[in-house]
Each structure stands twice: as structure tokens, then as C-alpha cells.
Amino acid sequence: MESFFSLKGKVIIITGATGLLGSQHAEVIAEAGGNPVLLDLDQKKCDDLALNLRSKYQVDSVGYKVDITNEDAIVETLKVIKTRFNSIYALINNAANNPKVEDSSEKAFSRLENFPLSVWNADLAVGLTGSYLCAKHFGNLISQNENGGTILNISSDLGIIAPDQRLYRKKGLPEELQPVKPVTYSVVKAGLIGLTRYLATYWADKNVRCNAICPGGVENNQNEEFLNEVRSRIPLGRMAKKDEYKGLVLFLLSESASYINGSIISADGGRSVW
Ligand SMILES: NC(=O)c1ccc[n+]([C@@H]2O[C@H](COP(=O)([O-])OP(=O)(O)OC[C@H]3O[C@@H](n4cnc5c(N)ncnc54)[C@H](O)[C@@H]3O)[C@@H](O)[C@H]2O)c1
């Protein structure tokens, strides 16, 4: 079985690596013998996670502080990674701004009528521009491998369905103050699906596969009222646990997925089929 899913010695870049799901991607890569390269905004968090992975799994993990909206910073980081590892096998475009709509009731900034252009620009800069820049530079290096490699984009169930804004309603607030899931989330996550299809063909002749996963929401201390509403919209009747995407991520990175390219794979408890 090991040969199906081994990532032994493979260097895999994860953006937003110290976040809730990024750290899970990093963990499964290390468990499978790969070398996770952690990119995020906080050097200490990157160092702590890399140290933990090195000591727990005896792999070569390292973390770099890099803002993926900054092309110069990406190019610099690429140089450092190239010096240390020579080549990269894979990239996971995982970083995103995750606005907490639940906290927005005072200003109702999340509503489309009020949504600030600055927030639109900032959200697209991380989720879309950052993914394009990482694909441009890290993907280019991956395409130079003799046997190619792979890119995995982390989209969302909201990349393929509209947010159900009734989920975010707060009792007692007038209509114009009701919080909503920001428009940028849908746009970024749908955009990543376009990027996935583009990249799936772009370096296909170099054996670089590109796929996207569309995870459903992870249970993470949301209030009980929200949880009950969400659960009622999911055929499996619950949100995901944070480690429930590890198997899918490992599979798509591994040789077992060698013929899977351009796929948009839902992992949402059935949410998007209802
Ligand atoms: N958690 C969920 O319920 C859920 C569901 C579906 C999809 N997703 C997607 O999964 C991915 C990870 O989500 P998460 O829950 O771990 O979010 P998170 O907020 O915990 O992690 C995101 C990470 O991205 C980093 N980041 C933000 N801007 C950056 C930048 N400019 N440069 C580098 N790093 C940057 C943050 O510092 C953070 O560590 C996101 O793309 C998210 O949209 C999450």
C-alpha cells in the first residue's frame, strides 16, 4: 500500500500553511514522507510547525515568512527553496482571507451594498492573485522536473454553490444590517476553479497535473445555532472535522492520482448535491 501513497522525499509547498487546514495538509505530507515547505505570514508559527513536523516525522520541513501577494517576495523565496532543495514536486494553493461574517453585524460591511473596494482587493489579492503568482513561479519550477509534478488548489463548496445567506442571519437585526458571506469568497473560490482548468492543460505536456478540492465548512467553535442551521443543509448532517481532508489531499498529491487532472472534487458531506 505504501507505494500507492508515498510522498517520500518530495518537496511540497503549502501556502497559508500554519492555518487550520494548511497545517493538516502539512501534517499528512510529512506522514507520507514528504518535505513540507511552509509559507505563511508569521515566521515563528512557520518555524514552530516545521520543527514539530521534523521531530515527529523525521522529514525535512522548513517554513518561510512570505506574503504571497508580493511577487518579489515569492521570487526571493523560490531562490532560497531552490538552493536548499533543488526542485519542487508540488504546490498547494491554500492561503485565503477567511472573513468571519458572524462578527460583522455592527457595520454590516459584508453586505454587497457596503462591501469596501479595499476588502475586495485584499481578498482577491490573497486568494486569486497569490495563487496565480505561486503557480507562475513555483509551477514553472515544477514544470522543469523530468517527471513533472502537481498543483492542488483549495477551493470551497462555495466555489460551486452560492452561499445560503439565511445561515448568517442574526435575530433582531433589520434587513440592511444582516451579515452575509462576502461576495469575494464566492468569486475567489470560483476563480480558483478557472485557474485549475487553465493549469491542468498549460503544463500537461510536462506532466504537471492540476486539480481543485471543494471542501465544506469545518466545525471550529461556531455557535450552536449556526451549527444546527448548517447541519440541516448537509446530507451527512454535520460539518467536517479538520483532519477529514487529509486523505483526499494525500491521494491527489500521490502517484495514485497520476491520471487525475483538471478535476474539481467536492468533499462536503453532500452539501452541494442538495
Ligand atoms: N475552514 C473551512 O471551513 C474551509 C472550508 C472550505 C474551504 N476552506 C479553504 O481552505 C483554505 C484554508 O482555510 P483555513 O480554514 O485553514 O483558513 P485559515 O484562516 O486558518 O488559514 C489561512 C492561512 O493563510 C494565511 N495567509 C493569509 N494571507 C496570506 C498571504 N498574503 N500570504 C501568505 N499566507 C497568507 C493566513 O496567515 C492563514 O494562516 C482556504 O483557502 C479556505 O478558503 C476552508
mmCIF file of N, CA and C in Angstrom, residues 5 7 24-25 28-29 92 150 152-154 209 211-216 243-254 256-257 260 263-268:
data_model
loop_
_atom_site.group_PDB
_atom_site.id
_atom_site.type_symbol
_atom_site.label_atom_id
_atom_site.label_comp_id
_atom_site.label_asym_id
_atom_site.label_seq_id
_atom_site.Cartn_x
_atom_site.Cartn_y
_atom_site.Cartn_z
ATOM 1 N N PHE A 5 0.739 5.659 -1.995
ATOM 2 C CA PHE A 5 0.532 6.988 -1.414
ATOM 3 C C PHE A 5 1.809 7.638 -0.863
ATOM 4 N N LEU A 7 4.974 9.878 -0.411
ATOM 5 C CA LEU A 7 5.494 11.147 -0.948
ATOM 6 C C LEU A 7 6.969 11.282 -0.551
ATOM 7 N N GLN A 24 -2.921 20.886 8.496
ATOM 8 C CA GLN A 24 -3.344 19.498 8.262
ATOM 9 C C GLN A 24 -2.736 18.957 6.951
ATOM 10 N N HIS A 25 -2.712 19.812 5.919
ATOM 11 C CA HIS A 25 -2.062 19.390 4.661
ATOM 12 C C HIS A 25 -0.588 19.071 4.946
ATOM 13 N N VAL A 28 -0.118 15.673 6.784
ATOM 14 C CA VAL A 28 -0.281 14.437 6.012
ATOM 15 C C VAL A 28 0.877 14.257 5.026
ATOM 16 N N ILE A 29 1.392 15.374 4.518
ATOM 17 C CA ILE A 29 2.557 15.276 3.621
ATOM 18 C C ILE A 29 3.740 14.679 4.391
ATOM 19 N N ILE A 92 0.554 23.526 -3.080
ATOM 20 C CA ILE A 92 -0.855 23.609 -2.664
ATOM 21 C C ILE A 92 -1.187 25.085 -2.464
ATOM 22 N N THR A 150 2.703 18.305 -9.457
ATOM 23 C CA THR A 150 1.271 18.578 -9.356
ATOM 24 C C THR A 150 0.971 19.882 -8.588
ATOM 25 N N LEU A 152 -2.284 21.705 -6.460
ATOM 26 C CA LEU A 152 -3.609 21.474 -5.873
ATOM 27 C C LEU A 152 -4.147 22.802 -5.377
ATOM 28 N N ASN A 153 -5.297 23.192 -5.880
ATOM 29 C CA ASN A 153 -5.932 24.439 -5.444
ATOM 30 C C ASN A 153 -7.031 24.126 -4.445
ATOM 31 N N ILE A 154 -7.048 24.885 -3.345
ATOM 32 C CA ILE A 154 -8.085 24.669 -2.335
ATOM 33 C C ILE A 154 -9.207 25.667 -2.599
ATOM 34 N N ARG A 209 0.083 17.951 -13.321
ATOM 35 C CA ARG A 209 -1.371 17.843 -13.132
ATOM 36 C C ARG A 209 -1.836 18.986 -12.234
ATOM 37 N N ASN A 211 -5.418 20.007 -9.950
ATOM 38 C CA ASN A 211 -6.784 19.703 -9.522
ATOM 39 C C ASN A 211 -7.206 20.682 -8.430
ATOM 40 N N ALA A 212 -8.505 20.701 -8.169
ATOM 41 C CA ALA A 212 -9.015 21.525 -7.062
ATOM 42 C C ALA A 212 -9.884 20.663 -6.163
ATOM 43 N N ILE A 213 -9.822 20.952 -4.865
ATOM 44 C CA ILE A 213 -10.814 20.345 -3.982
ATOM 45 C C ILE A 213 -11.741 21.442 -3.468
ATOM 46 N N CYS A 214 -12.975 21.045 -3.237
ATOM 47 C CA CYS A 214 -14.003 21.982 -2.764
ATOM 48 C C CYS A 214 -14.509 21.486 -1.412
ATOM 49 N N PRO A 215 -13.765 21.834 -0.351
ATOM 50 C CA PRO A 215 -14.160 21.351 0.975
ATOM 51 C C PRO A 215 -15.386 22.093 1.497
ATOM 52 N N GLY A 216 -16.177 21.388 2.265
ATOM 53 C CA GLY A 216 -17.257 22.031 3.011
ATOM 54 C C GLY A 216 -16.694 22.622 4.297
ATOM 55 N N ASP A 243 -9.400 17.234 10.213
ATOM 56 C CA ASP A 243 -8.474 16.261 9.609
ATOM 57 C C ASP A 243 -9.128 15.419 8.515
ATOM 58 N N GLU A 244 -10.362 15.768 8.138
ATOM 59 C CA GLU A 244 -11.074 14.906 7.195
ATOM 60 C C GLU A 244 -10.699 15.123 5.728
ATOM 61 N N TYR A 245 -9.843 16.113 5.454
ATOM 62 C CA TYR A 245 -9.416 16.315 4.067
ATOM 63 C C TYR A 245 -8.018 15.740 3.815
ATOM 64 N N LYS A 246 -7.403 15.218 4.874
ATOM 65 C CA LYS A 246 -6.025 14.746 4.733
ATOM 66 C C LYS A 246 -5.908 13.638 3.685
ATOM 67 N N GLY A 247 -6.835 12.699 3.723
ATOM 68 C CA GLY A 247 -6.773 11.560 2.796
ATOM 69 C C GLY A 247 -6.897 12.009 1.352
ATOM 70 N N LEU A 248 -7.814 12.936 1.100
ATOM 71 C CA LEU A 248 -8.027 13.425 -0.267
ATOM 72 C C LEU A 248 -6.814 14.205 -0.766
ATOM 73 N N VAL A 249 -6.261 15.026 0.110
ATOM 74 C CA VAL A 249 -5.075 15.797 -0.262
ATOM 75 C C VAL A 249 -3.914 14.853 -0.584
ATOM 76 N N LEU A 250 -3.707 13.868 0.275
ATOM 77 C CA LEU A 250 -2.624 12.905 0.042
ATOM 78 C C LEU A 250 -2.835 12.175 -1.290
ATOM 79 N N PHE A 251 -4.056 11.712 -1.500
ATOM 80 C CA PHE A 251 -4.358 10.983 -2.731
ATOM 81 C C PHE A 251 -4.030 11.836 -3.966
ATOM 82 N N LEU A 252 -4.497 13.088 -3.959
ATOM 83 C CA LEU A 252 -4.309 13.920 -5.154
ATOM 84 C C LEU A 252 -2.839 14.282 -5.382
ATOM 85 N N LEU A 253 -2.069 14.335 -4.302
ATOM 86 C CA LEU A 253 -0.636 14.618 -4.458
ATOM 87 C C LEU A 253 0.131 13.378 -4.921
ATOM 88 N N SER A 254 -0.412 12.213 -4.620
ATOM 89 C CA SER A 254 0.364 10.981 -4.788
ATOM 90 C C SER A 254 0.294 10.448 -6.219
ATOM 91 N N SER A 256 -0.936 7.778 -7.043
ATOM 92 C CA SER A 256 -2.228 7.116 -7.268
ATOM 93 C C SER A 256 -3.159 7.978 -8.101
ATOM 94 N N ALA A 257 -2.907 9.282 -8.093
ATOM 95 C CA ALA A 257 -3.766 10.202 -8.854
ATOM 96 C C ALA A 257 -3.102 10.599 -10.172
ATOM 97 N N ILE A 260 -5.331 11.833 -12.817
ATOM 98 C CA ILE A 260 -6.375 12.771 -12.410
ATOM 99 C C ILE A 260 -5.862 14.188 -12.637
ATOM 100 N N SER A 263 -9.557 17.999 -12.386
ATOM 101 C CA SER A 263 -10.778 17.618 -11.661
ATOM 102 C C SER A 263 -11.089 18.596 -10.540
ATOM 103 N N ILE A 264 -12.381 18.798 -10.344
ATOM 104 C CA ILE A 264 -12.874 19.675 -9.287
ATOM 105 C C ILE A 264 -13.633 18.749 -8.343
ATOM 106 N N ILE A 265 -13.040 18.465 -7.201
ATOM 107 C CA ILE A 265 -13.554 17.378 -6.376
ATOM 108 C C ILE A 265 -14.212 17.918 -5.103
ATOM 109 N N SER A 266 -15.494 17.636 -4.965
ATOM 110 C CA SER A 266 -16.229 18.065 -3.777
ATOM 111 C C SER A 266 -15.945 17.133 -2.612
ATOM 112 N N ALA A 267 -15.806 17.730 -1.438
ATOM 113 C CA ALA A 267 -15.691 16.938 -0.206
ATOM 114 C C ALA A 267 -16.472 17.722 0.836
ATOM 115 N N ASP A 268 -17.783 17.571 0.803
ATOM 116 C CA ASP A 268 -18.640 18.489 1.561
ATOM 117 C C ASP A 268 -19.809 17.804 2.255
#
